[in-house]
Amino acid sequence: GAVVSQHPSWVICKSGTSVKIECRSLDFQATTMFWYRQFPKQSLMLMATSNEGSKATYEQGVEKDKFLINHASLTLSTLTVTSAHPEDSSFYICSAGGQASYGYTFGSGTRLTVV
Amino acid sequence: EDQVTQSPEALRLQEGESSSLNCSYTVSGLRGLFWYRQDPGKGPEFLFTLYSAGEEKEKERLKATLTKKESFLHITAPKPEDSATYLCAVQIPMKTSYDKVIFGPGTSLSVIP
């Protein structure tokens, strides 16, 4: 089945620093990857759609200068949280789609804590 | 506006007590509806995809059904290990080259031994 690997799984950083999260499709090519954010006991909120070789499409209310998305190859998308603040602390999850029988495959998520 | 709702928000069942979870959607177009299971601190785990009204899929104690307005996830004789948050998501075709997937708020299921 389709596998998506996400790293790191947990990161603690200081306010003002930047953090990069990687999302890799291991056994399939993903022209499109999605980035979600999840607050405790809430559902997944779509942040942006990442397209290989082009600019990401951000959802309304998501700051594109703060959440930098790069999709440089068919198997890798990255999300960089720039100048992180405590309110950016959350669970970030990526997913990649295309294989209908498997739905959209999700990474294991990254828990970001900004102190 | 595309919207997905789920009910109930939380459900407590005794082991063996069957029940159903509901997912209702109002969307501009539907290419597919997904059910996922999510355990605390982990990413969602795929369960089912449904494409058209009347379709049903089963896996162990779970059965998912779809109508034009909603989907149900039926849990038969649940066990404590079925405790998790169950998420419903819809795939919406867009004018761009990709589809958008939006999630409902989830139902938190607790199965008591």
mmCIF file of N, CA and C in Angstrom, chain A residues 37-93:
data_model
loop_
_atom_site.group_PDB
_atom_site.id
_atom_site.type_symbol
_atom_site.label_atom_id
_atom_site.label_comp_id
_atom_site.label_asym_id
_atom_site.label_seq_id
_atom_site.Cartn_x
_atom_site.Cartn_y
_atom_site.Cartn_z
ATOM 1 N N ARG A 37 -3.346 21.109 9.662
ATOM 2 C CA ARG A 37 -2.994 21.464 11.026
ATOM 3 C C ARG A 37 -4.125 20.966 11.923
ATOM 4 N N GLN A 38 -3.764 20.432 13.065
ATOM 5 C CA GLN A 38 -4.767 19.899 13.973
ATOM 6 C C GLN A 38 -4.500 20.356 15.387
ATOM 7 N N PHE A 39 -5.470 21.062 15.965
ATOM 8 C CA PHE A 39 -5.387 21.463 17.369
ATOM 9 C C PHE A 39 -5.989 20.347 18.220
ATOM 10 N N PRO A 40 -5.625 20.307 19.503
ATOM 11 C CA PRO A 40 -6.114 19.230 20.374
ATOM 12 C C PRO A 40 -7.624 19.067 20.323
ATOM 13 N N LYS A 41 -8.063 17.850 20.145
ATOM 14 C CA LYS A 41 -9.473 17.481 20.140
ATOM 15 C C LYS A 41 -10.254 18.179 19.031
ATOM 16 N N GLN A 42 -9.566 18.596 17.999
ATOM 17 C CA GLN A 42 -10.240 19.181 16.845
ATOM 18 C C GLN A 42 -9.870 18.405 15.595
ATOM 19 N N SER A 43 -10.599 18.658 14.532
ATOM 20 C CA SER A 43 -10.334 17.922 13.304
ATOM 21 C C SER A 43 -9.204 18.574 12.514
ATOM 22 N N LEU A 44 -8.920 17.995 11.380
ATOM 23 C CA LEU A 44 -7.840 18.490 10.540
ATOM 24 C C LEU A 44 -8.322 19.684 9.725
ATOM 25 N N MET A 45 -7.521 20.740 9.736
ATOM 26 C CA MET A 45 -7.827 21.921 8.947
ATOM 27 C C MET A 45 -6.826 22.021 7.814
ATOM 28 N N LEU A 46 -7.318 22.052 6.585
ATOM 29 C CA LEU A 46 -6.433 22.137 5.436
ATOM 30 C C LEU A 46 -5.747 23.498 5.424
ATOM 31 N N MET A 47 -4.426 23.470 5.354
ATOM 32 C CA MET A 47 -3.650 24.715 5.311
ATOM 33 C C MET A 47 -3.332 25.093 3.869
ATOM 34 N N ALA A 48 -2.838 24.124 3.120
ATOM 35 C CA ALA A 48 -2.386 24.425 1.767
ATOM 36 C C ALA A 48 -2.261 23.153 0.962
ATOM 37 N N THR A 49 -2.288 23.332 -0.332
ATOM 38 C CA THR A 49 -2.075 22.244 -1.272
ATOM 39 C C THR A 49 -0.771 22.493 -2.000
ATOM 40 N N SER A 50 0.075 21.496 -1.988
ATOM 41 C CA SER A 50 1.411 21.610 -2.560
ATOM 42 C C SER A 50 1.465 20.876 -3.887
ATOM 43 N N ASN A 51 1.837 21.567 -4.932
ATOM 44 C CA ASN A 51 1.923 20.978 -6.266
ATOM 45 C C ASN A 51 3.374 20.938 -6.735
ATOM 46 N N GLU A 52 3.798 19.792 -7.189
ATOM 47 C CA GLU A 52 5.183 19.622 -7.631
ATOM 48 C C GLU A 52 5.525 20.590 -8.747
ATOM 49 N N GLY A 53 6.574 21.346 -8.518
ATOM 50 C CA GLY A 53 7.068 22.250 -9.532
ATOM 51 C C GLY A 53 6.351 23.574 -9.643
ATOM 52 N N SER A 54 5.404 23.830 -8.769
ATOM 53 C CA SER A 54 4.711 25.113 -8.832
ATOM 54 C C SER A 54 4.429 25.624 -7.425
ATOM 55 N N LYS A 55 3.895 26.826 -7.358
ATOM 56 C CA LYS A 55 3.618 27.422 -6.050
ATOM 57 C C LYS A 55 2.465 26.705 -5.359
ATOM 58 N N ALA A 56 2.551 26.694 -4.032
ATOM 59 C CA ALA A 56 1.485 26.075 -3.255
ATOM 60 C C ALA A 56 0.238 26.955 -3.270
ATOM 61 N N THR A 57 -0.897 26.321 -3.077
ATOM 62 C CA THR A 57 -2.173 27.035 -2.968
ATOM 63 C C THR A 57 -2.596 27.030 -1.511
ATOM 64 N N TYR A 58 -2.717 28.213 -0.928
ATOM 65 C CA TYR A 58 -3.019 28.334 0.486
ATOM 66 C C TYR A 58 -4.516 28.566 0.712
ATOM 67 N N GLU A 59 -5.008 28.008 1.807
ATOM 68 C CA GLU A 59 -6.389 28.246 2.201
ATOM 69 C C GLU A 59 -6.514 29.640 2.806
ATOM 70 N N GLN A 60 -7.739 30.141 2.782
ATOM 71 C CA GLN A 60 -7.994 31.475 3.318
ATOM 72 C C GLN A 60 -7.596 31.535 4.791
ATOM 73 N N GLY A 61 -6.886 32.589 5.151
ATOM 74 C CA GLY A 61 -6.488 32.780 6.539
ATOM 75 C C GLY A 61 -5.141 32.190 6.883
ATOM 76 N N VAL A 62 -4.528 31.465 5.981
ATOM 77 C CA VAL A 62 -3.210 30.882 6.240
ATOM 78 C C VAL A 62 -2.140 31.807 5.652
ATOM 79 N N GLU A 63 -1.189 32.209 6.478
ATOM 80 C CA GLU A 63 -0.147 33.146 6.049
ATOM 81 C C GLU A 63 0.911 32.429 5.220
ATOM 82 N N LYS A 64 0.980 32.742 3.958
ATOM 83 C CA LYS A 64 1.927 32.054 3.079
ATOM 84 C C LYS A 64 3.372 32.421 3.378
ATOM 85 N N ASP A 65 3.604 33.597 3.951
ATOM 86 C CA ASP A 65 4.977 33.980 4.293
ATOM 87 C C ASP A 65 5.442 33.317 5.577
ATOM 88 N N LYS A 66 4.505 32.851 6.359
ATOM 89 C CA LYS A 66 4.862 32.198 7.611
ATOM 90 C C LYS A 66 5.019 30.687 7.415
ATOM 91 N N PHE A 67 4.165 30.127 6.621
ATOM 92 C CA PHE A 67 4.187 28.682 6.363
ATOM 93 C C PHE A 67 4.641 28.474 4.917
ATOM 94 N N LEU A 68 5.948 28.283 4.768
ATOM 95 C CA LEU A 68 6.534 28.144 3.438
ATOM 96 C C LEU A 68 6.465 26.694 2.995
ATOM 97 N N ILE A 69 5.912 26.475 1.831
ATOM 98 C CA ILE A 69 5.772 25.110 1.322
ATOM 99 C C ILE A 69 6.561 24.984 0.025
ATOM 100 N N ASN A 70 7.323 23.907 -0.038
ATOM 101 C CA ASN A 70 8.110 23.617 -1.231
ATOM 102 C C ASN A 70 7.867 22.179 -1.661
ATOM 103 N N HIS A 71 7.628 21.986 -2.939
ATOM 104 C CA HIS A 71 7.376 20.630 -3.461
ATOM 105 C C HIS A 71 8.321 20.430 -4.641
ATOM 106 N N ALA A 72 9.575 20.173 -4.302
ATOM 107 C CA ALA A 72 10.634 20.177 -5.306
ATOM 108 C C ALA A 72 10.665 18.925 -6.174
ATOM 109 N N SER A 73 10.121 17.827 -5.685
ATOM 110 C CA SER A 73 10.146 16.590 -6.469
ATOM 111 C C SER A 73 8.825 15.864 -6.284
ATOM 112 N N LEU A 74 8.651 14.791 -7.018
ATOM 113 C CA LEU A 74 7.401 14.032 -6.962
ATOM 114 C C LEU A 74 7.266 13.198 -5.693
ATOM 115 N N THR A 75 8.300 13.190 -4.868
ATOM 116 C CA THR A 75 8.227 12.395 -3.649
ATOM 117 C C THR A 75 8.489 13.196 -2.384
ATOM 118 N N LEU A 76 8.720 14.494 -2.503
ATOM 119 C CA LEU A 76 9.065 15.277 -1.316
ATOM 120 C C LEU A 76 8.386 16.641 -1.315
ATOM 121 N N SER A 77 7.718 16.927 -0.199
ATOM 122 C CA SER A 77 7.189 18.264 0.055
ATOM 123 C C SER A 77 7.650 18.681 1.440
ATOM 124 N N THR A 78 7.970 19.955 1.604
ATOM 125 C CA THR A 78 8.398 20.440 2.915
ATOM 126 C C THR A 78 7.548 21.625 3.338
ATOM 127 N N LEU A 79 7.326 21.702 4.645
ATOM 128 C CA LEU A 79 6.625 22.825 5.258
ATOM 129 C C LEU A 79 7.593 23.469 6.240
ATOM 130 N N THR A 80 7.887 24.736 6.052
ATOM 131 C CA THR A 80 8.755 25.462 6.978
ATOM 132 C C THR A 80 7.927 26.487 7.730
ATOM 133 N N VAL A 81 7.930 26.357 9.037
ATOM 134 C CA VAL A 81 7.270 27.334 9.892
ATOM 135 C C VAL A 81 8.321 28.386 10.243
ATOM 136 N N THR A 82 8.169 29.576 9.728
ATOM 137 C CA THR A 82 9.178 30.611 9.927
ATOM 138 C C THR A 82 8.835 31.471 11.137
ATOM 139 N N SER A 83 9.879 31.922 11.819
ATOM 140 C CA SER A 83 9.711 32.789 12.985
ATOM 141 C C SER A 83 8.583 32.266 13.874
ATOM 142 N N ALA A 84 8.775 31.053 14.327
ATOM 143 C CA ALA A 84 7.715 30.367 15.077
ATOM 144 C C ALA A 84 7.391 31.073 16.392
ATOM 145 N N HIS A 85 6.116 31.045 16.748
ATOM 146 C CA HIS A 85 5.644 31.604 18.006
ATOM 147 C C HIS A 85 4.844 30.529 18.739
ATOM 148 N N PRO A 86 4.642 30.691 20.035
ATOM 149 C CA PRO A 86 3.900 29.662 20.783
ATOM 150 C C PRO A 86 2.547 29.310 20.182
ATOM 151 N N GLU A 87 1.877 30.281 19.574
ATOM 152 C CA GLU A 87 0.559 29.976 18.984
ATOM 153 C C GLU A 87 0.656 29.084 17.748
ATOM 154 N N ASP A 88 1.871 28.888 17.244
ATOM 155 C CA ASP A 88 2.067 27.961 16.121
ATOM 156 C C ASP A 88 2.182 26.521 16.603
ATOM 157 N N SER A 89 2.255 26.340 17.915
ATOM 158 C CA SER A 89 2.335 24.984 18.460
ATOM 159 C C SER A 89 1.077 24.210 18.061
ATOM 160 N N SER A 90 1.290 23.076 17.452
ATOM 161 C CA SER A 90 0.156 22.304 16.928
ATOM 162 C C SER A 90 0.664 20.972 16.404
ATOM 163 N N PHE A 91 -0.245 20.189 15.877
ATOM 164 C CA PHE A 91 0.077 18.925 15.228
ATOM 165 C C PHE A 91 -0.084 19.161 13.724
ATOM 166 N N TYR A 92 0.981 18.956 12.977
ATOM 167 C CA TYR A 92 0.957 19.193 11.535
ATOM 168 C C TYR A 92 1.023 17.841 10.826
ATOM 169 N N ILE A 93 0.130 17.652 9.863
ATOM 170 C CA ILE A 93 0.055 16.372 9.155
ATOM 171 C C ILE A 93 0.043 16.614 7.657
#
